[in-house]
mmCIF file with all atom_site columns, C-alpha atoms in Angstrom:
data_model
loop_
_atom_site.group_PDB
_atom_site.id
_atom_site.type_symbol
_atom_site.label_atom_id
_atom_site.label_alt_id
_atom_site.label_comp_id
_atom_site.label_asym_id
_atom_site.label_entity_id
_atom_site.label_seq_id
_atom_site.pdbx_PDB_ins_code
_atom_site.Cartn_x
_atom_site.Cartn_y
_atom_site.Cartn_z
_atom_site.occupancy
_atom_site.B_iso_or_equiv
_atom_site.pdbx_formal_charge
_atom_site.auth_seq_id
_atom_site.auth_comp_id
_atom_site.auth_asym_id
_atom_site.auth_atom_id
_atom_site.pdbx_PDB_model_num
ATOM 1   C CA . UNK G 1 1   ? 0.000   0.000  0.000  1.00 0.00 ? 1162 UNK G CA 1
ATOM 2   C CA . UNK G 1 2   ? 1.141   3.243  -1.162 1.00 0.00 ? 1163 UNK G CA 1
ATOM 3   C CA . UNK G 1 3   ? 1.342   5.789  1.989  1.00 0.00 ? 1164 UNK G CA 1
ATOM 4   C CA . UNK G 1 4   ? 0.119   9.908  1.756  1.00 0.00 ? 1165 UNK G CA 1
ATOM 5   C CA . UNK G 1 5   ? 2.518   12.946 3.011  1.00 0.00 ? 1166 UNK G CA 1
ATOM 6   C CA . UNK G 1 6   ? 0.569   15.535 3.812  1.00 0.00 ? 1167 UNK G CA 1
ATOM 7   C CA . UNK G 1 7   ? -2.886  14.972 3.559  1.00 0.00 ? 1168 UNK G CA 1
ATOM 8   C CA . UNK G 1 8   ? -6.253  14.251 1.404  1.00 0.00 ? 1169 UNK G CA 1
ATOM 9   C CA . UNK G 1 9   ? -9.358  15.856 0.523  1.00 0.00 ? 1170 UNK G CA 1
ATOM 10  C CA . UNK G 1 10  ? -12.988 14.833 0.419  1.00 0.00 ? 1171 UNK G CA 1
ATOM 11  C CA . UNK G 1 11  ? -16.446 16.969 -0.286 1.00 0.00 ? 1172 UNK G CA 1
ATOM 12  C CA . UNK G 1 12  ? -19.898 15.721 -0.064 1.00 0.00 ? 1173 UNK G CA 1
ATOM 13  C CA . UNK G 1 13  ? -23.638 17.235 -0.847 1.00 0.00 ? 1174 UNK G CA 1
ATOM 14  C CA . UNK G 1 14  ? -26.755 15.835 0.209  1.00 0.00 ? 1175 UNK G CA 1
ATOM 15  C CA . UNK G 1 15  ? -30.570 16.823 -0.118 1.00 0.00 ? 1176 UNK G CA 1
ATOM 16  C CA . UNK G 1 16  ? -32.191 16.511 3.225  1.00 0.00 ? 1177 UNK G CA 1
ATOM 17  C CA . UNK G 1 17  ? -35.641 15.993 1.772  1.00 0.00 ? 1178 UNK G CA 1
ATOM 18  C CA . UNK G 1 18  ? -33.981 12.799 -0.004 1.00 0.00 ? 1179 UNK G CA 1
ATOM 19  C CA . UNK G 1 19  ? -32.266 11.900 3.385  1.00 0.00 ? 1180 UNK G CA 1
ATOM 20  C CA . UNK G 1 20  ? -35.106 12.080 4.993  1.00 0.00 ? 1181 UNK G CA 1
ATOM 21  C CA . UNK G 1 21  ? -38.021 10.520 2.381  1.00 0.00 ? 1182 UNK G CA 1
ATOM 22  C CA . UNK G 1 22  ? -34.978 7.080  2.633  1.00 0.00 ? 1183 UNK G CA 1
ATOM 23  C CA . UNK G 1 23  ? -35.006 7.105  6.417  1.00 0.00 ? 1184 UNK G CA 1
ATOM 24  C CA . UNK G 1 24  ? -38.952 7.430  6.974  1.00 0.00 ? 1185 UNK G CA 1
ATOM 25  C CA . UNK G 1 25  ? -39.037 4.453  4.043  1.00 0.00 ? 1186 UNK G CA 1
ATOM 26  C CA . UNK G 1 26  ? -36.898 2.474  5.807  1.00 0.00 ? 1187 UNK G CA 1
ATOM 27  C CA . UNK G 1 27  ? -37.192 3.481  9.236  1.00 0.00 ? 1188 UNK G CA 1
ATOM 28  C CA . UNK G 1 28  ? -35.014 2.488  12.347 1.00 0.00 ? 1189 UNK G CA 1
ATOM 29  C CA . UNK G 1 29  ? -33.230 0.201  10.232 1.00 0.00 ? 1190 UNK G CA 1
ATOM 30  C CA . UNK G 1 30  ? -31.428 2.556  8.038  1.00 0.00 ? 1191 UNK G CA 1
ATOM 31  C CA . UNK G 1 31  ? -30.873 5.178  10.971 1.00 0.00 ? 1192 UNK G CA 1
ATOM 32  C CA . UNK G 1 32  ? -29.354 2.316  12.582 1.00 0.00 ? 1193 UNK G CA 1
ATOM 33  C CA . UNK G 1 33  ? -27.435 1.164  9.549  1.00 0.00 ? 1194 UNK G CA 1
ATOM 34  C CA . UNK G 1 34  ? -25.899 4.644  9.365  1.00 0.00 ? 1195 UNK G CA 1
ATOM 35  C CA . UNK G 1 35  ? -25.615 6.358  12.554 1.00 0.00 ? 1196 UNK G CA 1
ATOM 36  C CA . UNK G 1 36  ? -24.541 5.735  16.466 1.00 0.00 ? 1197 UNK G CA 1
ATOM 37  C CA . UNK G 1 37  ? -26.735 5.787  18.881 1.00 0.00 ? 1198 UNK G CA 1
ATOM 38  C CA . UNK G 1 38  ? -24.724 9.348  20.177 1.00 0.00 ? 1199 UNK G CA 1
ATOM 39  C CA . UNK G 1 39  ? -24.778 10.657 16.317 1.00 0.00 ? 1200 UNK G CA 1
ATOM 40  C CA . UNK G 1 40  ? -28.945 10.079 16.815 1.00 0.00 ? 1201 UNK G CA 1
ATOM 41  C CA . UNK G 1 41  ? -29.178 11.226 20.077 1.00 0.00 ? 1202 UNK G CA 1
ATOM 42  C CA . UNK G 1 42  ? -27.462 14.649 18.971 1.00 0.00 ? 1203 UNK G CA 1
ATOM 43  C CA . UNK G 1 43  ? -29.835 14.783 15.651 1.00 0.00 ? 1204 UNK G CA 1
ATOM 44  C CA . UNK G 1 44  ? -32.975 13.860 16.856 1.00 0.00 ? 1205 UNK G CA 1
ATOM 45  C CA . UNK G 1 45  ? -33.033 16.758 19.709 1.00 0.00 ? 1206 UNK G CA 1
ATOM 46  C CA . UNK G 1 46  ? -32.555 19.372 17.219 1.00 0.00 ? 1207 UNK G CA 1
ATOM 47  C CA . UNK G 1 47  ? -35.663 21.237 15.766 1.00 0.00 ? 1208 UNK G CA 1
ATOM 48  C CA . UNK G 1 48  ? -34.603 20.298 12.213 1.00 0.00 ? 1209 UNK G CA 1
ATOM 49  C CA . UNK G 1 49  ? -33.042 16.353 12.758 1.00 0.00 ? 1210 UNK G CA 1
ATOM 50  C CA . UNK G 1 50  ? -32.552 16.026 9.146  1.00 0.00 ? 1211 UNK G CA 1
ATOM 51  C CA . UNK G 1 51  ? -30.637 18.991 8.583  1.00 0.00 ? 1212 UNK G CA 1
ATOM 52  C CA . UNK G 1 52  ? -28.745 17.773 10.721 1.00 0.00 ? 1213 UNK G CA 1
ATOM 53  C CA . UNK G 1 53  ? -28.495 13.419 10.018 1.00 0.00 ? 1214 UNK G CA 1
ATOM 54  C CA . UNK G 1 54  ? -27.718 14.884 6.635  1.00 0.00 ? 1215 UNK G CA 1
ATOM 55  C CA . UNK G 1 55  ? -24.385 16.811 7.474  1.00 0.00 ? 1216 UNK G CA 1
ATOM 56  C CA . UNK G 1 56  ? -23.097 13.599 9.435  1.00 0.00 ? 1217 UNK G CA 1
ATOM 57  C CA . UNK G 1 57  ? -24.015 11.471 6.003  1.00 0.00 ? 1218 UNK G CA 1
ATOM 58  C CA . UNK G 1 58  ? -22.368 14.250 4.023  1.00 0.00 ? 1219 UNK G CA 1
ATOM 59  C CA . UNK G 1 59  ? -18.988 14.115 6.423  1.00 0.00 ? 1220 UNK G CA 1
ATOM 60  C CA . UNK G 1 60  ? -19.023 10.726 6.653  1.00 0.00 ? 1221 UNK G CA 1
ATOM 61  C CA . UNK G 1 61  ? -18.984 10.284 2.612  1.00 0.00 ? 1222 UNK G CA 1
ATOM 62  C CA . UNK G 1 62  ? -16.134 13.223 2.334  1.00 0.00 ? 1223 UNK G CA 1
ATOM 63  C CA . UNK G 1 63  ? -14.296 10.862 5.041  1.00 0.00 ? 1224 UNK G CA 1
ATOM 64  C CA . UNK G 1 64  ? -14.344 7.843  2.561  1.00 0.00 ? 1225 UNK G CA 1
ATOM 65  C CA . UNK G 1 65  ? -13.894 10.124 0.047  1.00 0.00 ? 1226 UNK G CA 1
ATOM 66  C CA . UNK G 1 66  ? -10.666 11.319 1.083  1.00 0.00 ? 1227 UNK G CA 1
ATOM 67  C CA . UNK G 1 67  ? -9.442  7.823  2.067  1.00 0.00 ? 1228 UNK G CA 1
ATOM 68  C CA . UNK G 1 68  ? -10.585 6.943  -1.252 1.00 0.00 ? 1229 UNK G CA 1
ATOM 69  C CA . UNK G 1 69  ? -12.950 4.295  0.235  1.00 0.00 ? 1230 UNK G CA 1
ATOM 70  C CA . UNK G 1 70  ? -15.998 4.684  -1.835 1.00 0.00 ? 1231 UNK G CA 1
ATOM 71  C CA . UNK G 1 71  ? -16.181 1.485  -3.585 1.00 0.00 ? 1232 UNK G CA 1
ATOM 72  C CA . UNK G 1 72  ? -13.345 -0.698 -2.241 1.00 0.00 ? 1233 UNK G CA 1
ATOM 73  C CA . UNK G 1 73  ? -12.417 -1.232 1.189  1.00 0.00 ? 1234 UNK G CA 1
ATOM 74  C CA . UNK G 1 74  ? -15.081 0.476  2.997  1.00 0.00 ? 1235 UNK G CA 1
ATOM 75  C CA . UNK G 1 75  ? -14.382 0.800  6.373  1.00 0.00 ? 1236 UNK G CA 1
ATOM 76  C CA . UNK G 1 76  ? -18.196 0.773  7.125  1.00 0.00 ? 1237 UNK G CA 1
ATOM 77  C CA . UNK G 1 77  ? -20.930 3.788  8.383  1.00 0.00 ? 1238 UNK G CA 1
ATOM 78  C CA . UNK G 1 78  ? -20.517 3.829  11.763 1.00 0.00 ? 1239 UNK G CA 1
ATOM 79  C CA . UNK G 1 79  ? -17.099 3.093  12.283 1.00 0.00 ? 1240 UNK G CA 1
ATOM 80  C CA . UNK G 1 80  ? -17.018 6.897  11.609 1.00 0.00 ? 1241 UNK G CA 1
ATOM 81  C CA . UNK G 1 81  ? -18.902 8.660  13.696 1.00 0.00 ? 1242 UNK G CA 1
ATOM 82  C CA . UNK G 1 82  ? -19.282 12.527 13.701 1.00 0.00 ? 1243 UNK G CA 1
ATOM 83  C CA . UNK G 1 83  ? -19.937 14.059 16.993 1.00 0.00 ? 1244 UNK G CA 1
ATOM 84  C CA . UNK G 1 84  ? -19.754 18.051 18.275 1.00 0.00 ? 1245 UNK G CA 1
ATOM 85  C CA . UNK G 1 85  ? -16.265 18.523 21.192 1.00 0.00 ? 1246 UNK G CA 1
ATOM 86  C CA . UNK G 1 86  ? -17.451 21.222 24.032 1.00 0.00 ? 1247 UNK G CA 1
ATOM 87  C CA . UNK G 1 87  ? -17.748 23.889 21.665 1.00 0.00 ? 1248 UNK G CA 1
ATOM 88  C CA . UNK G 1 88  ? -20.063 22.522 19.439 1.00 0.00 ? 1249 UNK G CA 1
ATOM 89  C CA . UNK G 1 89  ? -17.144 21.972 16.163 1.00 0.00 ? 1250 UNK G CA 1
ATOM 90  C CA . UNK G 1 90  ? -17.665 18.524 14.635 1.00 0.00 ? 1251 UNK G CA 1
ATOM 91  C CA . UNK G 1 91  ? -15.016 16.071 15.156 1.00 0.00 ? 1252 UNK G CA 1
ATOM 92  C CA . UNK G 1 92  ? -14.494 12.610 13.761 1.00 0.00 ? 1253 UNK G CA 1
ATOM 93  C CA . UNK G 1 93  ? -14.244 9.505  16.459 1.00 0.00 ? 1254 UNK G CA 1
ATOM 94  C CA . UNK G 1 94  ? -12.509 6.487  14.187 1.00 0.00 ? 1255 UNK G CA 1
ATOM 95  C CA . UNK G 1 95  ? -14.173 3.085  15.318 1.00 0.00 ? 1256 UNK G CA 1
ATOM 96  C CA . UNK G 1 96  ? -13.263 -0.795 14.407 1.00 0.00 ? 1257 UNK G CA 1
ATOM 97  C CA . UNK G 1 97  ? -12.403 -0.788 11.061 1.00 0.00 ? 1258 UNK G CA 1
ATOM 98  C CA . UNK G 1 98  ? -12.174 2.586  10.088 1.00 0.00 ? 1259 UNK G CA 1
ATOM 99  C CA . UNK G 1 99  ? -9.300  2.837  12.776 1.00 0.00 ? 1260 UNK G CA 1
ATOM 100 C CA . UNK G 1 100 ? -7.323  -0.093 11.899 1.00 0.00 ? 1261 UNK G CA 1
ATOM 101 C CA . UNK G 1 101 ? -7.153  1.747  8.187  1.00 0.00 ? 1262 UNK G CA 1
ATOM 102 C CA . UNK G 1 102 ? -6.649  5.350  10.050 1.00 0.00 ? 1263 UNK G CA 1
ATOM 103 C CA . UNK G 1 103 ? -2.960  3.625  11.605 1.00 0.00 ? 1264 UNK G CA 1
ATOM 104 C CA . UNK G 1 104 ? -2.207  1.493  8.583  1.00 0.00 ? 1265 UNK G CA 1
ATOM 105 C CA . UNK G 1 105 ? -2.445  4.290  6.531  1.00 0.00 ? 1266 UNK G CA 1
ATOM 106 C CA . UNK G 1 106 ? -0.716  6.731  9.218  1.00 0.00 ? 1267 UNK G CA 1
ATOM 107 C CA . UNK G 1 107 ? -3.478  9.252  9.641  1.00 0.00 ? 1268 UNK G CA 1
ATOM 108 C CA . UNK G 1 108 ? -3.383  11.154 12.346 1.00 0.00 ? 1269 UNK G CA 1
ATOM 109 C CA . UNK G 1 109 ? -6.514  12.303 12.009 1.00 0.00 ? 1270 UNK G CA 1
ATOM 110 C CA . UNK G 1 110 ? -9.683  14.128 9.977  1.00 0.00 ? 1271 UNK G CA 1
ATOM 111 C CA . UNK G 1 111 ? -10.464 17.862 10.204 1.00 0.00 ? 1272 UNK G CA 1
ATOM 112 C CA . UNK G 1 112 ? -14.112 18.187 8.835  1.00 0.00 ? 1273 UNK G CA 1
ATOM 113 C CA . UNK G 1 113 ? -16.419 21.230 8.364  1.00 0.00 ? 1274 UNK G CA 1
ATOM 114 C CA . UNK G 1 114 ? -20.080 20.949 8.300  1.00 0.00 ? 1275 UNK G CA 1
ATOM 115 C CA . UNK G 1 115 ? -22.865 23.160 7.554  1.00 0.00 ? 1276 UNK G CA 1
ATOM 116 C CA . UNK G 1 116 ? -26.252 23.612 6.125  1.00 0.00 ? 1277 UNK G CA 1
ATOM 117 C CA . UNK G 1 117 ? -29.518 25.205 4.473  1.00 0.00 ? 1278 UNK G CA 1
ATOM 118 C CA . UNK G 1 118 ? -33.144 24.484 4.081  1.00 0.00 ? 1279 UNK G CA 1
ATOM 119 C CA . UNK G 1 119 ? -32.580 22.114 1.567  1.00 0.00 ? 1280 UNK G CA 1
ATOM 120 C CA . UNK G 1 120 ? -28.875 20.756 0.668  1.00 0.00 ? 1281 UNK G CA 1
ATOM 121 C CA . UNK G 1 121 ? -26.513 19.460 3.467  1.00 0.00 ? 1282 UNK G CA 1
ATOM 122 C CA . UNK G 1 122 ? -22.256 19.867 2.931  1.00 0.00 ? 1283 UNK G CA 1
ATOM 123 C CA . UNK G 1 123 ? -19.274 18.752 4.638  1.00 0.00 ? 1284 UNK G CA 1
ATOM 124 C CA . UNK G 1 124 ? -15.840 18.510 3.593  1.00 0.00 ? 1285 UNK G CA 1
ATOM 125 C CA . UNK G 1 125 ? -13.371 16.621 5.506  1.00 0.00 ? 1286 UNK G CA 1
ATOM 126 C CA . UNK G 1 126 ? -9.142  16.661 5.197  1.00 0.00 ? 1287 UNK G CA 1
ATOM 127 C CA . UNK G 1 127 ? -6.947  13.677 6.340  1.00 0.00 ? 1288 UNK G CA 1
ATOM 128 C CA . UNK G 1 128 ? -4.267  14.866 7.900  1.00 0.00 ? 1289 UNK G CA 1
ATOM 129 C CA . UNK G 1 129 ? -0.986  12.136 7.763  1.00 0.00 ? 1290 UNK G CA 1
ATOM 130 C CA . UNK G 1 130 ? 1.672   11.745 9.649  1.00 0.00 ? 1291 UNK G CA 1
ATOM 131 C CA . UNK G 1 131 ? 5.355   12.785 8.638  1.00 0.00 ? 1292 UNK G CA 1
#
């Protein structure tokens, strides 16, 4: 495996209405599929839960993105999970899978950025290697 200096890039969109039409279709399950219990717990006590869900789908993707995960390899949904530190900035927790890859590949660790409007959800996320 061919290692990274410096660092990678990922960028994701998604339509809340489309996010949230696919979870009311498939219900628990495909919260469940995606999310951890603490990424649910954070969206669902928001006035808006999709906007938010959506931003955590979106940073997730630009996560795989950048590790170039999207059709080989995956390192699976909730083995990155996208939580708020005491400030309320998103910050990436690696889990399982998604870990083993984040040392293998010497990644020290995954800056993302987050935000949203009525209708479309982004996040971009950088991978930040180790020297």
């Amino acid at each position: 495996m061919k290692t990274m200096s410096g660092g990678a890039i990922g960028i994701d969109i998604v339509e809340i209405k489309r996010l949230e039409r696919t979870s009311k279709k498939w219900g628990k399950a495909f919260l469940k599929k995606v999310y951890t219990d603490r990424e649910l717990d954070y969206s669902m006590k928001k006035r808006f839960p999709y906007q938010h869900l959506a931003a955590r789908f979106a940073a997730k993707e630009a996560i795989f993105k950048a590790l170039g995960e999207v059709e080989k390899d995956f390192v699976g949904w909730k083995n990155i999970e996208i939580l708020n530190d005491a400030n309320g900035k998103p910050c990436v927790r690696w889990h399982a899978e998604a870990e083993e890859t984040r040392l293998k590949r010497r990644i020290r660790g995954a800056v993302v950025s987050l935000s949203h409007s009525e209708h479309y959800a982004v996040a971009s996320a950088m991978l930040i290697f180790k020297s």
